[in-house]
Coordinates of C-alpha atoms in Angstrom, one line a residue:
V1 CA 65.9 -87.8 3.3
A2 CA 63.6 -87.5 0.2
V3 CA 64.7 -84.3 -1.4
G4 CA 61.3 -82.7 -3.3
C5 CA 60.9 -79.6 -5.2
G6 CA 59.3 -78.0 -2.1
E7 CA 62.6 -78.0 -0.2
P8 CA 62.6 -75.6 2.9
A9 CA 65.2 -74.1 4.1
E10 CA 68.3 -73.1 1.9
S11 CA 71.6 -72.0 2.6
E12 CA 72.6 -68.5 2.0
S13 CA 75.2 -70.4 -0.5
L14 CA 72.7 -72.4 -2.3
K15 CA 70.4 -69.4 -2.6
E16 CA 73.5 -67.7 -4.2
A17 CA 74.4 -70.5 -6.5
R18 CA 70.9 -70.6 -8.0
K19 CA 70.9 -66.7 -8.4
L20 CA 74.4 -67.4 -10.2
H21 CA 72.5 -70.1 -12.2
D22 CA 70.0 -67.8 -13.0
Q23 CA 72.0 -64.8 -14.1
L24 CA 74.0 -66.9 -16.6
T25 CA 71.3 -69.3 -17.7
R26 CA 69.8 -65.0 -18.9
I27 CA 73.1 -63.9 -20.0
S28 CA 74.1 -66.9 -22.1
G29 CA 71.0 -67.0 -23.9
D30 CA 71.0 -63.4 -24.8
L31 CA 74.8 -63.8 -25.9
H32 CA 74.3 -66.7 -27.9
E33 CA 71.1 -64.9 -29.8
A34 CA 73.7 -61.8 -30.6
M35 CA 76.2 -64.4 -31.8
Q36 CA 73.7 -66.0 -34.5
A37 CA 72.7 -62.4 -35.2
S38 CA 76.4 -61.1 -36.1
L39 CA 77.4 -64.1 -38.2
G40 CA 74.1 -64.0 -40.1
R41 CA 75.3 -60.2 -40.5
I42 CA 78.5 -60.7 -41.4
E43 CA 77.5 -63.4 -44.0
E44 CA 75.5 -60.5 -45.8
E45 CA 78.2 -57.9 -45.4
I46 CA 80.8 -60.2 -46.7
E47 CA 78.4 -61.1 -50.1
A48 CA 77.6 -57.2 -50.5
S49 CA 81.3 -56.5 -50.7
M50 CA 82.2 -59.3 -53.1
S51 CA 79.2 -57.7 -55.2
A52 CA 80.6 -54.8 -55.2
G53 CA 84.2 -56.1 -56.0
D54 CA 85.6 -55.0 -52.7
S55 CA 87.8 -58.0 -51.5
T56 CA 89.6 -56.0 -48.7
L57 CA 86.4 -55.4 -46.9
A58 CA 85.3 -58.9 -47.4
I59 CA 88.5 -60.5 -46.5
Q60 CA 88.1 -58.2 -43.2
L61 CA 84.7 -59.4 -42.9
A62 CA 85.9 -63.1 -43.3
R63 CA 88.2 -62.5 -40.9
L64 CA 85.9 -61.4 -38.0
E65 CA 83.5 -64.1 -39.4
S66 CA 85.7 -66.6 -38.7
Q67 CA 86.5 -65.1 -34.9
L68 CA 82.6 -65.5 -34.6
G69 CA 82.5 -68.8 -35.8
E70 CA 85.5 -69.9 -32.9
L71 CA 83.6 -67.8 -29.8
D72 CA 80.2 -70.0 -30.8
V73 CA 82.2 -73.2 -30.7
R74 CA 83.9 -72.1 -27.3
F75 CA 80.0 -71.0 -25.9
H76 CA 79.1 -74.2 -26.6
D77 CA 82.4 -76.2 -25.0
W78 CA 81.2 -73.7 -22.5
E79 CA 77.1 -74.4 -22.5
S80 CA 78.4 -77.9 -22.0
T81 CA 80.1 -77.7 -18.9
V82 CA 77.1 -75.8 -17.3
V83 CA 75.6 -77.8 -14.4
G84 CA 72.4 -77.0 -12.9
I85 CA 71.4 -76.8 -8.7
P86 CA 70.5 -80.2 -7.4
G87 CA 66.9 -80.7 -6.9
D88 CA 66.3 -77.8 -9.4
A89 CA 65.7 -79.8 -12.4
C90 CA 61.7 -79.1 -11.1
N91 CA 61.6 -75.7 -11.4
H92 CA 62.4 -74.7 -15.1
D93 CA 62.7 -76.8 -18.2
H94 CA 66.3 -76.0 -20.1
D95 CA 64.8 -77.2 -23.2
H96 CA 65.8 -74.8 -25.4
A97 CA 66.8 -76.6 -28.9
H98 CA 68.7 -73.1 -30.5
D99 CA 67.5 -72.6 -34.1
H100 CA 70.7 -71.3 -36.1
E101 CA 68.1 -70.1 -39.2
G102 CA 70.0 -72.7 -41.1
H103 CA 73.8 -71.8 -39.8
D104 CA 74.4 -75.4 -39.7
H105 CA 78.1 -74.7 -38.3
G106 CA 78.4 -78.7 -37.4
H107 CA 77.7 -78.7 -34.1
D108 CA 74.6 -80.6 -32.6
H109 CA 72.6 -78.1 -29.9
A110 CA 70.5 -80.8 -28.3
H111 CA 70.5 -79.6 -24.7
D112 CA 71.6 -82.4 -22.4
H113 CA 71.8 -81.9 -19.0
G114 CA 73.2 -85.2 -17.7
N115 CA 75.7 -83.8 -16.0
E116 CA 73.4 -82.2 -13.5
L117 CA 73.4 -85.1 -11.2
S118 CA 77.3 -84.2 -10.7
L119 CA 76.7 -81.3 -8.4
E120 CA 74.9 -84.1 -5.9
G121 CA 76.9 -84.5 -2.8
M122 CA 79.2 -81.3 -3.2
S123 CA 78.4 -78.9 -0.3
D124 CA 76.8 -75.7 -0.9
D125 CA 79.7 -73.6 -0.5
E126 CA 81.1 -75.5 -3.4
I127 CA 77.8 -75.5 -6.0
R128 CA 78.6 -71.7 -5.6
E129 CA 81.7 -71.9 -6.1
I130 CA 81.2 -73.4 -9.2
Q131 CA 78.0 -71.4 -10.3
A132 CA 80.7 -68.3 -9.9
A133 CA 83.3 -70.2 -11.9
L134 CA 80.8 -70.7 -14.5
L135 CA 79.5 -67.1 -14.9
A136 CA 83.2 -65.6 -14.6
E137 CA 84.1 -67.8 -18.3
L138 CA 80.6 -66.4 -19.9
Q139 CA 81.3 -63.1 -19.2
S140 CA 85.1 -63.4 -20.8
L141 CA 83.1 -65.0 -23.7
Q142 CA 80.9 -62.0 -23.5
T143 CA 84.0 -59.4 -23.7
A144 CA 85.5 -61.3 -26.6
Y145 CA 82.1 -61.2 -28.4
D146 CA 82.1 -57.2 -27.7
A147 CA 85.3 -56.8 -28.6
V148 CA 84.7 -58.4 -32.1
Q149 CA 81.2 -56.6 -32.4
A150 CA 83.2 -52.7 -31.7
E151 CA 85.5 -54.1 -34.6
L152 CA 82.2 -55.5 -36.8
N153 CA 80.9 -51.8 -36.4
G154 CA 84.0 -50.0 -37.3
G155 CA 83.5 -48.0 -34.0
E156 CA 80.0 -46.5 -35.1
A157 CA 77.7 -47.4 -32.4
T158 CA 75.0 -48.7 -34.1
E159 CA 73.2 -50.1 -31.1

């Protein structure tokens, strides 16, 4: 059986898995950009508070920066476990090398979907479960990021 791009009838499970995968691709892109922006902003605020001689604030900000850095590492660990839907490789390319504006925290952002094939041979239900689990983990990262962001904003509604 040849599996091509124009795969005809697709199970409901596989359609749902594809929706979940698209959702996590979109959310992860937004979350990653937000984390990078926050890291840049914290670095500027640390420098400003040091210049102003406010070491207490600088220490608080450094702690938040550390938490964000850990989240960024968790994000990239998570990202390396993301598997696409078999036969999906032709639909969208995952070639988004991340530009970190000089913030190289020692990890490689090349996007290698070499694990793509590991879903081959699984049932559609299993594929859907895996996508749902990936999304759940991504949502826990988002929640942790939101908590750090709220603390960074000091409760003020800036966004």
